[in-house]
Short mmCIF file of C-alpha atoms in Angstrom, two decimals:
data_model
loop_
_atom_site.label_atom_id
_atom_site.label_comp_id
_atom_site.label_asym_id
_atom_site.label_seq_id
_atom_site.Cartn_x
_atom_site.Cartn_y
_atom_site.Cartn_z
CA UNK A 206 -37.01 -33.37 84.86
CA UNK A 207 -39.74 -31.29 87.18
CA UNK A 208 -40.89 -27.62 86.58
CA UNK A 209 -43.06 -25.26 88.36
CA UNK A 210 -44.96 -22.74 87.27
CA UNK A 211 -46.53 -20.14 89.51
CA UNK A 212 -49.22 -18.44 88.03
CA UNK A 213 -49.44 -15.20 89.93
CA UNK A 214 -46.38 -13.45 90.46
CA UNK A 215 -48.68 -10.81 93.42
CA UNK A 216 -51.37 -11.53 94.85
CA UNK A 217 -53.08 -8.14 96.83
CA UNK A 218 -55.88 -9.14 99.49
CA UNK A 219 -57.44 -7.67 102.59
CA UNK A 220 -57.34 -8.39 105.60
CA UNK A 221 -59.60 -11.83 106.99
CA UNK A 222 -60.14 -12.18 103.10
CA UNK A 223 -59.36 -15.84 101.82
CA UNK A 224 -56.61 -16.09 99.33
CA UNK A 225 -55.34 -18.84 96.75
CA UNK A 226 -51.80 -19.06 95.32
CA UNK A 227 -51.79 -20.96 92.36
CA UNK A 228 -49.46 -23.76 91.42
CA UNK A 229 -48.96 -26.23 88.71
CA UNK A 230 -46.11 -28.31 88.03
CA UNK A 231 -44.81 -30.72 85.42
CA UNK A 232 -43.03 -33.79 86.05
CA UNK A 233 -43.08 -37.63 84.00
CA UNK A 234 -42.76 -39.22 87.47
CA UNK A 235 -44.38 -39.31 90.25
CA UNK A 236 -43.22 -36.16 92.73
CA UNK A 237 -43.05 -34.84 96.26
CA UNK A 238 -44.78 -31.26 96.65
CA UNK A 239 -43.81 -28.82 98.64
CA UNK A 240 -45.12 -24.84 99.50
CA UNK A 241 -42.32 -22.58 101.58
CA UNK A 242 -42.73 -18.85 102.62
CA UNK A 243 -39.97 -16.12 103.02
CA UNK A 244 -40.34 -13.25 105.08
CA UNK A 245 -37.88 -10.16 103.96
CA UNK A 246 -33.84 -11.21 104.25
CA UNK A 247 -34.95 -14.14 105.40
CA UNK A 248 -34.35 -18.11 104.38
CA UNK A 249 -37.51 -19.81 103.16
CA UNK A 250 -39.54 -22.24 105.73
CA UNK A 251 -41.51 -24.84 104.96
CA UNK A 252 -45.48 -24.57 105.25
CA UNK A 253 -46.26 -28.04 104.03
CA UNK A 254 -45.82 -31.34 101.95
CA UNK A 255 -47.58 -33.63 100.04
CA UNK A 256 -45.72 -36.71 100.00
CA UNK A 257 -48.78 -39.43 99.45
CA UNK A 258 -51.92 -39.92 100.93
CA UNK A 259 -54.48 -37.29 101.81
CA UNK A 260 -54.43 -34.89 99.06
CA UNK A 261 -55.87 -32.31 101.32
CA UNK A 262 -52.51 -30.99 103.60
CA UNK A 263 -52.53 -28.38 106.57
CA UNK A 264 -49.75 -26.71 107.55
CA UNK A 265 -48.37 -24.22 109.69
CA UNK A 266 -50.15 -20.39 110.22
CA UNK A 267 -53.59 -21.85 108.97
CA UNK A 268 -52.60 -22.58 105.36
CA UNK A 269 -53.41 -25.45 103.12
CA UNK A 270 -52.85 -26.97 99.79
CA UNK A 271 -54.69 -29.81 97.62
CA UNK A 272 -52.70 -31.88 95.36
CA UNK A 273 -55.03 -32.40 92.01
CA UNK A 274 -53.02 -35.34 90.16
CA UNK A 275 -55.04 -34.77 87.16
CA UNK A 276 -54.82 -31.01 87.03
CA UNK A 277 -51.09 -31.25 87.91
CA UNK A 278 -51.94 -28.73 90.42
CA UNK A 279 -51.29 -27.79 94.34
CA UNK A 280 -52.70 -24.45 95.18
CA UNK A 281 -52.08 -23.36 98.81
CA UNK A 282 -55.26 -21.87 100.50
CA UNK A 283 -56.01 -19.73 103.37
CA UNK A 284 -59.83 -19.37 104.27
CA UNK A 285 -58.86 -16.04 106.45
CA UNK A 286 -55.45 -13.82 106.00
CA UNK A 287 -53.43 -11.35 108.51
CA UNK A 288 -51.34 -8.95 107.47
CA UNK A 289 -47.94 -11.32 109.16
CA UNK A 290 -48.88 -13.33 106.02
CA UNK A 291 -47.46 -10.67 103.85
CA UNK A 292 -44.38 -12.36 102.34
CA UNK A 293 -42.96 -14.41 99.31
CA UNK A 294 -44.35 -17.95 98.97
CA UNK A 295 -42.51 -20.40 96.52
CA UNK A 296 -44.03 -23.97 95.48
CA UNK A 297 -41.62 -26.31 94.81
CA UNK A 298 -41.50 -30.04 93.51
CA UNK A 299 -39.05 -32.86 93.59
CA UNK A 300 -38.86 -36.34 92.34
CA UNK A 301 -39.21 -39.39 94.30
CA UNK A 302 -35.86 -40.34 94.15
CA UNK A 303 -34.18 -36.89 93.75
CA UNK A 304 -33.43 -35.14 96.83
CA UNK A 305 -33.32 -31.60 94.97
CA UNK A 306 -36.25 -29.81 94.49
CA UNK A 307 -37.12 -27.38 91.65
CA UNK A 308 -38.67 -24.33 92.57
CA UNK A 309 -41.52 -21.56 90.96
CA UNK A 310 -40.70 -17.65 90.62
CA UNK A 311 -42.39 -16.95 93.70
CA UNK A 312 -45.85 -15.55 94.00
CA UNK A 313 -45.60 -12.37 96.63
CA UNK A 314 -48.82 -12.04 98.82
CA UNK A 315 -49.63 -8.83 100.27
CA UNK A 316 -52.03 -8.46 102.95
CA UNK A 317 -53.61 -5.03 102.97
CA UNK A 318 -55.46 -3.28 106.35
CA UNK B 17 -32.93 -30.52 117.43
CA UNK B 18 -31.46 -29.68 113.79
CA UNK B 19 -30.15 -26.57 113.14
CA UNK B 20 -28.38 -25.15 110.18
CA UNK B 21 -25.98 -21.87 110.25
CA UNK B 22 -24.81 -20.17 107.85
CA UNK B 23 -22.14 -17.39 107.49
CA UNK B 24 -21.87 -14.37 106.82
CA UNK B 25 -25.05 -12.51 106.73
CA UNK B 26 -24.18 -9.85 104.57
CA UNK B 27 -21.37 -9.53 102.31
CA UNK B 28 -19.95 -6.56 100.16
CA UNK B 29 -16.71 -7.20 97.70
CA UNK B 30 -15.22 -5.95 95.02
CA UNK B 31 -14.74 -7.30 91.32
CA UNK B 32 -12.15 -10.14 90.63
CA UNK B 33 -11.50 -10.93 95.20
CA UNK B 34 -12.32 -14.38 96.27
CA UNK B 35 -15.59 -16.02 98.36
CA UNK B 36 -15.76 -17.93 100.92
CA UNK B 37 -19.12 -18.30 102.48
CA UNK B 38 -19.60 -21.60 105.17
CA UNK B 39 -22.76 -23.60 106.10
CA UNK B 40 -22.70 -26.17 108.95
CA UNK B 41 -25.88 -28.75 109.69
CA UNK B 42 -26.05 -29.71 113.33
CA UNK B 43 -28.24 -32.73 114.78
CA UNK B 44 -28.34 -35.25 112.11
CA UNK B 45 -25.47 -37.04 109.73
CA UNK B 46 -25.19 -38.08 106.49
CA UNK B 47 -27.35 -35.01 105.23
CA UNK B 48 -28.07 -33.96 101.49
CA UNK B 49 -26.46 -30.11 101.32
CA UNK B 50 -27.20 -27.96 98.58
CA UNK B 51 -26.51 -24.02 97.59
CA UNK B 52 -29.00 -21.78 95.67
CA UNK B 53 -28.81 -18.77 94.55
CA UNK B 54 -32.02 -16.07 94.53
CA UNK B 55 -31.67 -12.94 92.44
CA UNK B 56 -33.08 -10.08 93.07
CA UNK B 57 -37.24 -10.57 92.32
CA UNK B 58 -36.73 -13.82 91.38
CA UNK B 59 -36.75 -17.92 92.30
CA UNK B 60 -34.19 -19.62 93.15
CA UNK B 61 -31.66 -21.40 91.78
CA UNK B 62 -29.65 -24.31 92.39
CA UNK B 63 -26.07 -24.06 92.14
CA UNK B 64 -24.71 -27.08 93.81
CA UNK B 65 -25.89 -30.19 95.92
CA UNK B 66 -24.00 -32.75 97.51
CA UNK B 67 -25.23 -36.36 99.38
CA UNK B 68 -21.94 -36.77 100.82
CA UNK B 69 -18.19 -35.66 101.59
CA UNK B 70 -16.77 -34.82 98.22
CA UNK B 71 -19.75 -35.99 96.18
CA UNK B 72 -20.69 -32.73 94.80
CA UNK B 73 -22.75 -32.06 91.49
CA UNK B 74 -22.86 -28.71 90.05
CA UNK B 75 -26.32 -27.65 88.32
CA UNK B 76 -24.96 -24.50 86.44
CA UNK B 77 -21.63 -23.83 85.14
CA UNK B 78 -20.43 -20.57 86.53
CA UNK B 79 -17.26 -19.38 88.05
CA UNK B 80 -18.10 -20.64 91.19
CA UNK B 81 -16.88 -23.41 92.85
CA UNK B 82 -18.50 -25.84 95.87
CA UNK B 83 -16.69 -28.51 98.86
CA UNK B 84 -17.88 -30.52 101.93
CA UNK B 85 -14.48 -31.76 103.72
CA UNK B 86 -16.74 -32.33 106.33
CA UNK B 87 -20.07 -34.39 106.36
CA UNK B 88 -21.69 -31.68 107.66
CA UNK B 89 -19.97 -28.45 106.64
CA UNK B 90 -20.89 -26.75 102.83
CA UNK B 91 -18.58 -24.26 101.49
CA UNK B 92 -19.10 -22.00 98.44
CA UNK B 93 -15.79 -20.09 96.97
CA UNK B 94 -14.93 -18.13 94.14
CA UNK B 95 -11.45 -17.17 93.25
CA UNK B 96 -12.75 -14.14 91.20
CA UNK B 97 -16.38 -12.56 91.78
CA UNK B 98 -18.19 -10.87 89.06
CA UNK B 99 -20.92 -8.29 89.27
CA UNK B 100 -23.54 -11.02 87.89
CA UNK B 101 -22.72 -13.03 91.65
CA UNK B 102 -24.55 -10.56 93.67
CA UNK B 103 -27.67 -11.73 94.94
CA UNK B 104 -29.13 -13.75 97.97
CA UNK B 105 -27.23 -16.82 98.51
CA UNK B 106 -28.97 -19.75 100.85
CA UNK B 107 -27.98 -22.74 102.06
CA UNK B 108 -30.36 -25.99 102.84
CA UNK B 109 -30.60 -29.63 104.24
CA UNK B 110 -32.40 -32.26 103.77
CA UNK B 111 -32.48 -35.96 104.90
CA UNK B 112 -32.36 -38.75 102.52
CA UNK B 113 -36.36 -39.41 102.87
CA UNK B 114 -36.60 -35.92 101.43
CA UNK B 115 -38.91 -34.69 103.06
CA UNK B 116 -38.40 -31.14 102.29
CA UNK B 117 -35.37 -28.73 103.13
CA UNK B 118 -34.48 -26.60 106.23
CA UNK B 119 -32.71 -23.51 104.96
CA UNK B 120 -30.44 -21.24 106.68
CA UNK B 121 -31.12 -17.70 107.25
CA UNK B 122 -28.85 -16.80 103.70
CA UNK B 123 -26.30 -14.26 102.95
CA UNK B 124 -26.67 -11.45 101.02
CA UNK B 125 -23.38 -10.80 98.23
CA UNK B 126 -23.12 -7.24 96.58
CA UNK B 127 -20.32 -7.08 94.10
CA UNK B 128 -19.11 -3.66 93.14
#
């Protein structure tokens, strides 16, 4: 079994300031990683994956994540934020050979003027 | 393309009357289907997935109820809602190389 845990639950930032949300997962296999956003009433849409390879992933709207295998970790990064980032982000993680996913709480970035 | 729709968008019923609510995948076969449930402030949660017509597993035991007579139409009922069902309902795909889900735009259930 996989778990998530997102260690900010809101994140506050200015404008063009870089921002980090923190994730950290646990797993006893090897996993797929995942970060999604959701914008208000909205379905979640995936930003990126780390499936192997690179552990440095872009993704869409200038974010990216680094998967740390040691530190179980894969916090999502943005050198320089707008306020259209303001929304819920959700890390999630799934096994290899599981197609479901478990996902975090949620960490809620809000991009101030 | 793939697209995924989902149906209603917003929902309001009363204590102890059924559910119905309808997903449909189109542009791919064979997909992996699943149902989650988001409550208010909160992550999600999965409720049901399914990796084919009638193979349905159900992650939390609940008075709700999941079917896919169709391989690419999900459908989440209840025969009797209770105030603990409200919240943001959302359905997803995902191919077999899992390579992360596609949700649909989700429909919001008030019980009162």
């Amino acid at each position: 079994a996989q778990s998530v845990t997102q260690l900010d639950s809101q994140v506050p930032v200015f404008e063009e300031a870089p921002v980090e949300l923190r994730c950290n997962y646990s797993s006893s296999v090897s996993v797929y990683l995942f970060w999604y956003v959701q914008y208000p009433n909205q379905g979640l849409q995936l930003l990126l994956k780390y499936l192997s390879g690179s552990t440095l992933v872009k993704g869409i709207n200038g974010f990216e994540a680094e998967f740390n295998k040691s530190q179980t970790s894969f916090h999502l990064r943005k050198p320089s934020v707008h306020i259209s980032d303001t929304a819920e982000y959700f890390c999630a993680v799934s096994g290899l050979n599981a197609g479901k996913s478990t996902f975090g709480d949620g960490t809620t970035l809000t991009v101030k003027p | 393309s793939q697209t995924i729709h989902q149906w209603p968008a917003t929902l309001v019923q009363p204590v102890g009357s059924p559910l119905s609510l309808e997903c449909t995948v189109e542009g791919t076969s064979n997909p992996n289907l699943y149902w989650y449930r988001q409550a208010a402030g909160r992550g999600l949660q999965l409720l049901f997935y399914s990796i084919g017509i009638d193979q349905i597993s159900s992650e939390v035991p609940q008075n709700l109820s999941a079917s896919r007579p169709q391989d690419r139409q999900f459908i989440l009922s209840s025969k009797k809602l209770l105030l603990s069902d409200s919240g943001f309902y959302l359905c997803a795909w995902s191919d077999v190389r899992i390579n992360g889900y596609t949700f649909g735009s989700g429909t919001r259930l008030t019980v009162v």
